[in-house]
Amino acid sequence: MQGNQELRGILRPPNPDELRSFNSALEGCGATLPANYTLLVHELSYREVYVFSDTMVLRVAEQLSVKRNVYFAGIFAGSFRRGRFRLGLDLAEHLYRLGRLSSIVEVNYEEEQRFLYGRDLEGLTPRENLSTSGTVVVVNGAGDVLGLGRYDERSGRLANLVDKGWYLRRGH
Amino acid sequence: MCGSLYVDSDNPISALDKEQVVARLVESYGYSPFFAEKLVGVLGEEALSAAEASEKPLRKAIRVNTLKTTHRELVQRLGGKGFQLSRIPWLRNGYWVQAEPDTPPLGATHEYLFGYYFVQSPPSMYAVEALDPRPGETVLDLAAGAGGKATYISQLMENRGVLVAVEPKRGKVAALRSNVSRMGCTNTVILQMDGRSLPSLGMVFDRVLLDAPCTSSGVVSRHPALKLRVSAKDVAEQQNLQVALLEAAYRALKVGGVLVYSTCSYFREEGEEVVGRLVDRGASLTPLGSPGETVSKKWVRFYPHMHGTEGFFVCRVTKN
């Protein structure tokens, strides 16, 4: 019962290329990381990035990763795919709540329902609260974060990158 | 509202003798003779009331996630969808779900997806409140499972300090990570490892929660097959694991630190007897303020017929 194999991986600081890619992704959605936050890369068969808002959590994660394989720590920032960093929902929501992310698309209730089912949204009519093209945080009228999308201003199309319906579809 | 949470050991059987009660548990409720005898040993004649209460589904309860929303906002939003909530007076963030609409289900509302609440049993919330984690501390959840209690620990810590959550099973550790993410916990470090190896980490904690793996004899209402499945061998095996995990947890606790041990089992072998090992080594039981009562107890037991919850054991230990 206690014998499941551990997931292997190491935690390390990002290299300059990784840091550039991370910063570029943040810039792409009008986000900035508070100066006192720290990044670590979790190297598995793929690379995930964790952000630490608290030095205590960072210190413990680093300390434990020397002896054991840390499965997860801090805030999930995103992962590298084909060498490029893709922003994750946890960090995007965290920065949105801190008021440090400006690329936001607000959708109505009907659009919210569809988006949370993993669907793309077509024909979003231009309105004041629509962001310019690029990666955006998708919110409803109450300011609840629904997910991340890629918005194309010209066509009004919002491609679903990740949404919170995932928690149900994943089965947890 | 919950009456006494504590049942003295060896409840005397007055009206019916032990054999008759055991026979009724076996014949009318489908328990194995082994389980029935254990239950009567703990509850006496009241075992029949517990068995009767376990035939019905448990009342549902939720915990408001104050990391992401407020009590007022959540009650209002869920109320607007047809959910009727009532505050559990002896918990800081718990609500009974008195009524729910046909749709959406409690575990599939948008508010659930947003991490504004966690569907959680009151004894599980109580165990974390007994631990009383504070912002800035170093806390360990040694058998974190899917993270119901771990996410509540982070919530009470207000995401300040650090929580190390340990879980050996791959499926559960994935659910743990998912729940940590959904609930907006940012101070958690998750380790997939056997908790018995904990001393090798060389870390010391202010507080430790051990909600130990157990026979789950307290949750027959959710898993009726357990009535026949739980055996003496299971109890012995679980007790060995619980003792080993508790030893590891206690070693990782700083002097003066607080450890909460809990299980969802009726059996003393998995509760009082396990904690008794630490008392023999000089640890002291720190009385718990029994919910709904003014009297503090050395440990608290929940029962379905008294509290409308699963059978559950909670005990708090201070390291001397």
PDB file of C-alpha atoms in Angstrom, chain A residues 1-2 4-7 48 50 54 56-57 60-61 63-64 67-76 90 93-94 97 112-113 116 140 144-146 164-168 170 172, chain B residues 68 77 107-108 110 113-114 116 136-138 161-162 164 168-170 173-175 177-178 180-182 185-197 200-201 203 213 241:
ATOM      1  CA  MET A   1       0.000   0.000   0.000  1.00  0.00           C
ATOM      2  CA  GLN A   2       2.844   2.343   0.826  1.00  0.00           C
ATOM      3  CA  ASN A   4       4.119   3.183  -4.986  1.00  0.00           C
ATOM      4  CA  GLN A   5       7.125   4.313  -6.920  1.00  0.00           C
ATOM      5  CA  GLU A   6       8.167   7.905  -6.372  1.00  0.00           C
ATOM      6  CA  LEU A   7       8.192  10.378  -9.198  1.00  0.00           C
ATOM      7  CA  GLU A  48       7.601  22.503 -14.924  1.00  0.00           C
ATOM      8  CA  TYR A  50       7.156  26.646  -9.659  1.00  0.00           C
ATOM      9  CA  ASP A  54       7.448  32.976   0.469  1.00  0.00           C
ATOM     10  CA  MET A  56      10.218  29.804   3.804  1.00  0.00           C
ATOM     11  CA  VAL A  57       8.456  27.550   1.272  1.00  0.00           C
ATOM     12  CA  VAL A  60      12.045  23.951   2.552  1.00  0.00           C
ATOM     13  CA  ALA A  61      11.464  22.840  -1.057  1.00  0.00           C
ATOM     14  CA  GLN A  63      16.203  21.510   1.363  1.00  0.00           C
ATOM     15  CA  LEU A  64      13.870  18.571   0.787  1.00  0.00           C
ATOM     16  CA  LYS A  67      17.085  14.288   0.015  1.00  0.00           C
ATOM     17  CA  ARG A  68      13.778  13.453  -1.605  1.00  0.00           C
ATOM     18  CA  ASN A  69      12.033  14.121  -4.842  1.00  0.00           C
ATOM     19  CA  VAL A  70       9.626  16.948  -4.403  1.00  0.00           C
ATOM     20  CA  TYR A  71       6.399  16.215  -6.295  1.00  0.00           C
ATOM     21  CA  PHE A  72       5.149  19.797  -6.289  1.00  0.00           C
ATOM     22  CA  ALA A  73       5.839  23.054  -4.437  1.00  0.00           C
ATOM     23  CA  GLY A  74       4.650  26.644  -4.211  1.00  0.00           C
ATOM     24  CA  ILE A  75       2.603  27.957  -7.136  1.00  0.00           C
ATOM     25  CA  PHE A  76       2.428  26.150 -10.472  1.00  0.00           C
ATOM     26  CA  ASP A  90      -2.367  28.948 -11.086  1.00  0.00           C
ATOM     27  CA  GLU A  93      -4.867  33.614 -11.386  1.00  0.00           C
ATOM     28  CA  HIS A  94      -2.483  34.530  -8.579  1.00  0.00           C
ATOM     29  CA  ARG A  97      -5.793  38.568  -7.962  1.00  0.00           C
ATOM     30  CA  GLU A 112     -18.839  31.041 -19.269  1.00  0.00           C
ATOM     31  CA  GLN A 113     -20.819  27.776 -19.413  1.00  0.00           C
ATOM     32  CA  LEU A 116     -15.908  25.732 -18.613  1.00  0.00           C
ATOM     33  CA  ASN A 140     -16.894  36.193 -15.752  1.00  0.00           C
ATOM     34  CA  ASP A 144     -14.150  34.749 -11.097  1.00  0.00           C
ATOM     35  CA  VAL A 145     -11.251  33.303 -13.058  1.00  0.00           C
ATOM     36  CA  LEU A 146     -12.487  30.682 -15.539  1.00  0.00           C
ATOM     37  CA  LYS A 164     -11.400  25.167 -14.454  1.00  0.00           C
ATOM     38  CA  GLY A 165     -13.791  22.520 -15.711  1.00  0.00           C
ATOM     39  CA  TRP A 166     -10.583  20.509 -15.954  1.00  0.00           C
ATOM     40  CA  TYR A 167     -10.871  19.698 -12.256  1.00  0.00           C
ATOM     41  CA  LEU A 168     -14.034  17.741 -13.000  1.00  0.00           C
ATOM     42  CA  ARG A 170      -9.777  15.065 -14.712  1.00  0.00           C
ATOM     43  CA  HIS A 172     -10.435  14.838  -8.874  1.00  0.00           C
TER      44      HIS A 172
ATOM     45  CA  LYS B  68     -10.642  32.759  -2.073  1.00  0.00           C
ATOM     46  CA  ARG B  77     -24.134  32.452  -4.299  1.00  0.00           C
ATOM     47  CA  GLY B 107     -19.322  18.745  -6.459  1.00  0.00           C
ATOM     48  CA  ALA B 108     -19.843  20.385  -9.839  1.00  0.00           C
ATOM     49  CA  HIS B 110     -18.876  26.760 -10.756  1.00  0.00           C
ATOM     50  CA  LEU B 113     -14.519  24.596  -9.667  1.00  0.00           C
ATOM     51  CA  PHE B 114     -13.307  28.027  -8.562  1.00  0.00           C
ATOM     52  CA  TYR B 116     -14.555  28.539  -3.103  1.00  0.00           C
ATOM     53  CA  GLY B 136       4.305  31.412   9.754  1.00  0.00           C
ATOM     54  CA  GLU B 137       4.662  27.927  11.233  1.00  0.00           C
ATOM     55  CA  THR B 138       6.195  24.777   9.765  1.00  0.00           C
ATOM     56  CA  GLY B 161       4.652  29.564   6.660  1.00  0.00           C
ATOM     57  CA  VAL B 162       5.089  26.166   5.068  1.00  0.00           C
ATOM     58  CA  VAL B 164       4.780  19.751   3.901  1.00  0.00           C
ATOM     59  CA  PRO B 168       2.769   7.699  -0.935  1.00  0.00           C
ATOM     60  CA  LYS B 169       0.106   6.711  -3.475  1.00  0.00           C
ATOM     61  CA  ARG B 170       0.465   7.996  -7.015  1.00  0.00           C
ATOM     62  CA  VAL B 173      -0.823  12.516  -4.755  1.00  0.00           C
ATOM     63  CA  ALA B 174      -2.135  13.659  -8.149  1.00  0.00           C
ATOM     64  CA  ALA B 175      -5.509  14.475  -6.567  1.00  0.00           C
ATOM     65  CA  ARG B 177      -1.853  18.472  -6.171  1.00  0.00           C
ATOM     66  CA  SER B 178      -5.061  19.171  -8.062  1.00  0.00           C
ATOM     67  CA  VAL B 180      -3.955  22.343  -3.662  1.00  0.00           C
ATOM     68  CA  SER B 181      -4.172  24.114  -6.996  1.00  0.00           C
ATOM     69  CA  ARG B 182      -7.975  24.470  -7.015  1.00  0.00           C
ATOM     70  CA  CYS B 185      -2.856  27.068  -1.602  1.00  0.00           C
ATOM     71  CA  THR B 186       0.567  28.537  -2.269  1.00  0.00           C
ATOM     72  CA  ASN B 187       2.594  27.425   0.755  1.00  0.00           C
ATOM     73  CA  THR B 188       2.596  23.673   0.167  1.00  0.00           C
ATOM     74  CA  VAL B 189       5.443  21.301  -0.616  1.00  0.00           C
ATOM     75  CA  ILE B 190       4.209  17.861  -1.706  1.00  0.00           C
ATOM     76  CA  LEU B 191       6.350  14.776  -1.295  1.00  0.00           C
ATOM     77  CA  GLN B 192       5.395  11.410  -2.731  1.00  0.00           C
ATOM     78  CA  MET B 193       6.932   9.078  -0.207  1.00  0.00           C
ATOM     79  CA  ASP B 194       6.233   6.574   2.515  1.00  0.00           C
ATOM     80  CA  GLY B 195       5.652   8.543   5.706  1.00  0.00           C
ATOM     81  CA  ARG B 196       7.627   5.966   7.673  1.00  0.00           C
ATOM     82  CA  SER B 197      10.783   7.280   5.965  1.00  0.00           C
ATOM     83  CA  SER B 200      15.455  10.610   6.878  1.00  0.00           C
ATOM     84  CA  LEU B 201      14.399  14.154   5.934  1.00  0.00           C
ATOM     85  CA  MET B 203      13.176  18.222   9.436  1.00  0.00           C
ATOM     86  CA  PRO B 213      -4.640   5.007   7.070  1.00  0.00           C
ATOM     87  CA  LEU B 241       1.264   0.893  10.141  1.00  0.00           C
TER      88      LEU B 241
END
